[in-house]
PDB file of C-alpha atoms in Angstrom:
ATOM      1  CA  LEU A   1     -86.657 -62.390-221.135  1.00  0.00           C
ATOM      2  CA  SER A   2     -86.603 -61.271-224.756  1.00  0.00           C
ATOM      3  CA  ASP A   3     -84.079 -60.941-227.579  1.00  0.00           C
ATOM      4  CA  GLY A   4     -82.370 -64.201-226.684  1.00  0.00           C
ATOM      5  CA  GLY A   5     -82.022 -63.214-223.026  1.00  0.00           C
ATOM      6  CA  ARG A   6     -80.479 -59.805-223.763  1.00  0.00           C
ATOM      7  CA  HIS A   7     -83.483 -57.889-222.401  1.00  0.00           C
ATOM      8  CA  GLY A   8     -85.944 -58.552-219.634  1.00  0.00           C
ATOM      9  CA  LEU A   9     -86.782 -57.847-216.014  1.00  0.00           C
ATOM     10  CA  VAL A  10     -85.086 -58.788-212.790  1.00  0.00           C
ATOM     11  CA  MET A  11     -87.037 -58.949-209.560  1.00  0.00           C
ATOM     12  CA  SER A  12     -85.827 -57.817-206.162  1.00  0.00           C
ATOM     13  CA  LEU A  13     -84.700 -60.568-203.836  1.00  0.00           C
ATOM     14  CA  ASP A  14     -86.664 -59.076-200.984  1.00  0.00           C
ATOM     15  CA  GLU A  15     -90.236 -57.994-200.421  1.00  0.00           C
ATOM     16  CA  ILE A  16     -92.152 -55.880-197.971  1.00  0.00           C
ATOM     17  CA  CYS A  17     -95.778 -55.257-197.035  1.00  0.00           C
ATOM     18  CA  LEU A  18     -96.796 -51.643-197.752  1.00  0.00           C
ATOM     19  CA  GLU A  19     -99.598 -49.407-198.945  1.00  0.00           C
ATOM     20  CA  TRP A  20     -99.734 -48.115-202.516  1.00  0.00           C
ATOM     21  CA  SER A  21    -100.688 -44.720-201.091  1.00  0.00           C
ATOM     22  CA  THR A  22    -101.248 -43.381-197.583  1.00  0.00           C
ATOM     23  CA  LEU A  23    -103.443 -40.491-198.710  1.00  0.00           C
ATOM     24  CA  PRO A  24    -106.880 -40.637-197.062  1.00  0.00           C
ATOM     25  CA  ARG A  25    -109.476 -42.349-199.276  1.00  0.00           C
ATOM     26  CA  LYS A  26    -111.339 -39.080-199.829  1.00  0.00           C
ATOM     27  CA  GLN A  27    -108.112 -37.526-201.119  1.00  0.00           C
ATOM     28  CA  GLN A  28    -107.229 -40.422-203.421  1.00  0.00           C
ATOM     29  CA  LYS A  29    -107.067 -39.153-206.994  1.00  0.00           C
ATOM     30  CA  ALA A  30    -105.993 -40.813-210.206  1.00  0.00           C
ATOM     31  CA  VAL A  31    -102.290 -40.043-210.531  1.00  0.00           C
ATOM     32  CA  GLY A  32    -101.982 -41.223-214.134  1.00  0.00           C
ATOM     33  CA  ALA A  33    -100.421 -44.621-213.350  1.00  0.00           C
ATOM     34  CA  SER A  34    -102.638 -46.388-215.877  1.00  0.00           C
ATOM     35  CA  ASP A  35    -100.080 -48.308-217.938  1.00  0.00           C
ATOM     36  CA  ARG A  36    -100.784 -52.046-217.758  1.00  0.00           C
ATOM     37  CA  TYR A  37     -97.510 -53.035-219.469  1.00  0.00           C
ATOM     38  CA  ASP A  38     -94.752 -50.731-218.207  1.00  0.00           C
ATOM     39  CA  GLY A  39     -94.380 -49.985-214.508  1.00  0.00           C
ATOM     40  CA  ALA A  40     -91.544 -47.540-215.237  1.00  0.00           C
ATOM     41  CA  LYS A  41     -94.098 -45.297-216.968  1.00  0.00           C
ATOM     42  CA  ASN A  42     -96.352 -45.561-213.911  1.00  0.00           C
ATOM     43  CA  MET A  43     -93.401 -44.616-211.688  1.00  0.00           C
ATOM     44  CA  GLU A  44     -92.876 -41.510-213.850  1.00  0.00           C
ATOM     45  CA  ALA A  45     -96.584 -40.637-213.528  1.00  0.00           C
ATOM     46  CA  VAL A  46     -96.381 -40.905-209.729  1.00  0.00           C
ATOM     47  CA  ALA A  47     -93.231 -38.737-209.667  1.00  0.00           C
ATOM     48  CA  LYS A  48     -94.979 -36.110-211.781  1.00  0.00           C
ATOM     49  CA  TYR A  49     -98.074 -36.200-209.551  1.00  0.00           C
ATOM     50  CA  ILE A  50     -95.937 -35.813-206.422  1.00  0.00           C
ATOM     51  CA  ALA A  51     -94.116 -32.811-207.892  1.00  0.00           C
ATOM     52  CA  GLU A  52     -97.276 -31.113-209.212  1.00  0.00           C
ATOM     53  CA  HIS A  53     -99.194 -31.504-205.932  1.00  0.00           C
ATOM     54  CA  ASN A  54     -96.372 -30.761-203.488  1.00  0.00           C
ATOM     55  CA  LEU A  55     -96.530 -34.264-202.005  1.00  0.00           C
ATOM     56  CA  SER A  56     -93.856 -36.666-200.777  1.00  0.00           C
ATOM     57  CA  TRP A  57     -92.733 -40.155-201.817  1.00  0.00           C
ATOM     58  CA  LYS A  58     -93.596 -41.135-198.226  1.00  0.00           C
ATOM     59  CA  GLN A  59     -97.257 -40.801-199.239  1.00  0.00           C
ATOM     60  CA  PHE A  60     -96.648 -43.523-201.855  1.00  0.00           C
ATOM     61  CA  PRO A  61     -94.743 -46.121-199.769  1.00  0.00           C
ATOM     62  CA  ALA A  62     -94.717 -49.000-202.281  1.00  0.00           C
ATOM     63  CA  PHE A  63     -93.202 -46.714-204.917  1.00  0.00           C
ATOM     64  CA  GLU A  64     -90.797 -45.131-202.436  1.00  0.00           C
ATOM     65  CA  TRP A  65     -89.498 -48.555-201.360  1.00  0.00           C
ATOM     66  CA  CYS A  66     -88.866 -49.623-204.957  1.00  0.00           C
ATOM     67  CA  ARG A  67     -87.259 -46.268-205.813  1.00  0.00           C
ATOM     68  CA  ALA A  68     -84.916 -46.534-202.795  1.00  0.00           C
ATOM     69  CA  LYS A  69     -83.327 -49.621-204.371  1.00  0.00           C
ATOM     70  CA  GLY A  70     -81.580 -47.318-206.838  1.00  0.00           C
ATOM     71  CA  GLU A  71     -81.900 -45.887-210.301  1.00  0.00           C
ATOM     72  CA  GLY A  72     -84.155 -47.902-212.582  1.00  0.00           C
ATOM     73  CA  TRP A  73     -86.011 -49.884-209.903  1.00  0.00           C
ATOM     74  CA  TYR A  74     -89.798 -49.568-209.901  1.00  0.00           C
ATOM     75  CA  LEU A  75     -93.095 -51.126-208.838  1.00  0.00           C
ATOM     76  CA  PRO A  76     -94.170 -53.478-211.657  1.00  0.00           C
ATOM     77  CA  SER A  77     -97.248 -52.882-213.786  1.00  0.00           C
ATOM     78  CA  ILE A  78    -100.060 -55.407-213.554  1.00  0.00           C
ATOM     79  CA  ASN A  79     -98.885 -57.261-216.673  1.00  0.00           C
ATOM     80  CA  GLU A  80     -95.271 -57.346-215.446  1.00  0.00           C
ATOM     81  CA  LEU A  81     -96.563 -58.782-212.167  1.00  0.00           C
ATOM     82  CA  TRP A  82     -98.751 -61.230-214.102  1.00  0.00           C
ATOM     83  CA  SER A  83     -95.686 -62.365-216.077  1.00  0.00           C
ATOM     84  CA  ALA A  84     -93.709 -62.926-212.877  1.00  0.00           C
ATOM     85  CA  GLY A  85     -96.538 -65.101-211.553  1.00  0.00           C
ATOM     86  CA  THR A  86     -96.643 -67.044-214.793  1.00  0.00           C
ATOM     87  CA  MET A  87     -92.894 -67.715-214.624  1.00  0.00           C
ATOM     88  CA  PHE A  88     -93.181 -68.674-210.946  1.00  0.00           C
ATOM     89  CA  LEU A  89     -95.828 -71.260-211.839  1.00  0.00           C
ATOM     90  CA  GLY A  90     -93.815 -72.760-214.697  1.00  0.00           C
ATOM     91  CA  GLY A  91     -95.290 -70.913-217.675  1.00  0.00           C
ATOM     92  CA  SER A  92     -99.039 -71.144-217.071  1.00  0.00           C
ATOM     93  CA  ARG A  93    -101.382 -69.349-214.671  1.00  0.00           C
ATOM     94  CA  ILE A  94    -104.002 -72.086-214.824  1.00  0.00           C
ATOM     95  CA  ALA A  95    -101.799 -74.931-213.589  1.00  0.00           C
ATOM     96  CA  SER A  96     -99.115 -74.774-210.951  1.00  0.00           C
ATOM     97  CA  ASN A  97     -95.960 -76.819-211.392  1.00  0.00           C
ATOM     98  CA  ARG A  98     -94.338 -77.405-207.994  1.00  0.00           C
ATOM     99  CA  LYS A  99     -91.017 -78.239-209.649  1.00  0.00           C
ATOM    100  CA  TYR A 100     -90.785 -74.766-211.237  1.00  0.00           C
ATOM    101  CA  ARG A 101     -91.913 -72.995-208.060  1.00  0.00           C
ATOM    102  CA  LYS A 102     -89.211 -74.846-206.133  1.00  0.00           C
ATOM    103  CA  ILE A 103     -86.507 -73.997-208.696  1.00  0.00           C
ATOM    104  CA  PHE A 104     -87.662 -70.372-208.757  1.00  0.00           C
ATOM    105  CA  ASN A 105     -87.607 -70.033-204.971  1.00  0.00           C
ATOM    106  CA  ASP A 106     -84.387 -72.056-204.554  1.00  0.00           C
ATOM    107  CA  ASN A 107     -82.672 -69.550-206.868  1.00  0.00           C
ATOM    108  CA  ILE A 108     -84.004 -66.606-204.861  1.00  0.00           C
ATOM    109  CA  GLU A 109     -82.988 -68.190-201.544  1.00  0.00           C
ATOM    110  CA  GLY A 110     -79.596 -69.191-202.961  1.00  0.00           C
ATOM    111  CA  ALA A 111     -78.959 -65.521-203.696  1.00  0.00           C
ATOM    112  CA  GLY A 112     -79.906 -64.603-200.116  1.00  0.00           C
ATOM    113  CA  GLY A 113     -83.470 -63.538-200.897  1.00  0.00           C
ATOM    114  CA  THR A 114     -86.973 -64.152-199.618  1.00  0.00           C
ATOM    115  CA  PRO A 115     -88.929 -66.748-201.612  1.00  0.00           C
ATOM    116  CA  LEU A 116     -92.129 -65.727-203.378  1.00  0.00           C
ATOM    117  CA  SER A 117     -95.336 -66.767-201.706  1.00  0.00           C
ATOM    118  CA  GLY A 118     -98.076 -68.434-203.685  1.00  0.00           C
ATOM    119  CA  VAL A 119    -100.708 -67.201-201.265  1.00  0.00           C
ATOM    120  CA  MET A 120     -99.726 -63.561-200.749  1.00  0.00           C
ATOM    121  CA  THR A 121    -101.120 -60.718-202.809  1.00  0.00           C
ATOM    122  CA  TYR A 122     -98.746 -58.262-204.515  1.00  0.00           C
ATOM    123  CA  HIS A 123     -99.320 -54.613-205.451  1.00  0.00           C
ATOM    124  CA  SER A 124     -98.881 -53.500-209.021  1.00  0.00           C
ATOM    125  CA  SER A 125     -98.258 -49.893-210.023  1.00  0.00           C
ATOM    126  CA  THR A 126    -101.357 -49.862-212.254  1.00  0.00           C
ATOM    127  CA  GLU A 127    -104.356 -47.877-211.107  1.00  0.00           C
ATOM    128  CA  ASP A 128    -107.881 -49.151-211.619  1.00  0.00           C
ATOM    129  CA  LYS A 129    -110.622 -47.027-213.187  1.00  0.00           C
ATOM    130  CA  ASP A 130    -111.735 -45.816-209.756  1.00  0.00           C
ATOM    131  CA  ALA A 131    -109.094 -43.401-208.433  1.00  0.00           C
ATOM    132  CA  ARG A 132    -109.151 -45.015-204.970  1.00  0.00           C
ATOM    133  CA  TYR A 133    -108.184 -48.433-206.333  1.00  0.00           C
ATOM    134  CA  SER A 134    -105.158 -50.124-207.852  1.00  0.00           C
ATOM    135  CA  LEU A 135    -104.740 -53.542-209.439  1.00  0.00           C
ATOM    136  CA  TYR A 136    -103.025 -56.432-207.677  1.00  0.00           C
ATOM    137  CA  SER A 137    -102.297 -60.099-208.239  1.00  0.00           C
ATOM    138  CA  HIS A 138    -101.169 -63.236-206.433  1.00  0.00           C
ATOM    139  CA  MET A 139     -98.670 -65.908-207.426  1.00  0.00           C
ATOM    140  CA  ASN A 140    -100.910 -68.971-207.525  1.00  0.00           C
ATOM    141  CA  SER A 141    -103.055 -70.734-210.114  1.00  0.00           C
ATOM    142  CA  GLU A 142    -106.454 -69.864-208.670  1.00  0.00           C
ATOM    143  CA  ALA A 143    -108.695 -67.347-210.437  1.00  0.00           C
ATOM    144  CA  PRO A 144    -109.235 -64.436-210.280  1.00  0.00           C
ATOM    145  CA  TYR A 145    -105.641 -63.600-211.134  1.00  0.00           C
ATOM    146  CA  ILE A 146    -106.055 -59.840-211.241  1.00  0.00           C
ATOM    147  CA  GLN A 147    -108.132 -57.960-208.708  1.00  0.00           C
ATOM    148  CA  SER A 148    -108.774 -54.404-207.621  1.00  0.00           C
ATOM    149  CA  GLY A 149    -108.436 -53.004-204.124  1.00  0.00           C
ATOM    150  CA  TYR A 150    -107.946 -49.828-202.135  1.00  0.00           C
ATOM    151  CA  LYS A 151    -104.621 -48.119-202.613  1.00  0.00           C
ATOM    152  CA  ALA A 152    -104.413 -47.910-198.822  1.00  0.00           C
ATOM    153  CA  ASP A 153    -104.430 -51.716-198.439  1.00  0.00           C
ATOM    154  CA  ASP A 154    -101.230 -53.273-197.081  1.00  0.00           C
ATOM    155  CA  LEU A 155    -100.059 -55.766-199.704  1.00  0.00           C
ATOM    156  CA  PHE A 156     -96.714 -57.283-200.598  1.00  0.00           C
ATOM    157  CA  VAL A 157     -94.320 -55.386-202.850  1.00  0.00           C
ATOM    158  CA  ARG A 158     -91.476 -56.609-205.086  1.00  0.00           C
ATOM    159  CA  ALA A 159     -89.416 -54.180-207.125  1.00  0.00           C
ATOM    160  CA  VAL A 160     -88.336 -54.846-210.716  1.00  0.00           C
ATOM    161  CA  HIS A 161     -85.604 -53.453-212.973  1.00  0.00           C
ATOM    162  CA  LYS A 162     -85.306 -53.598-216.768  1.00  0.00           C
ATOM    163  CA  PHE A 163     -82.110 -54.699-218.470  1.00  0.00           C
TER     164      PHE A 163
END
């Protein structure tokens, strides 16, 4: 949240396990999704890449799933995902506060959603320097907090929306 709670991000109540991209590893190219702070910009880069290369959203399942939630929904950047993990843990990535995790997940479940997992790994929309890799993170207090993996890896996905 920012501006006294007038602006911020909301996270989808549900999650799914998907690939960042289904293109074969040899065909993986950098699509321009390099923004570490704004996943909406990465979503625009993927859309542009799809249009310019006559591809389909189906070849970018994590993005397609977020996009299907409606206008404005997108796969979070690595720093947006990092921030979600920090909030989940009570404001710090180096120490987990069970009370905050419980409140966080109780709110999600109370709204009919799936609680966040502290052990699962979540895709971000941010590409790594190597075109075959993207950045991902988990929601627990154990380092390393940000890692790099193949875009074709099945990882969990949560969509976000700015307000």
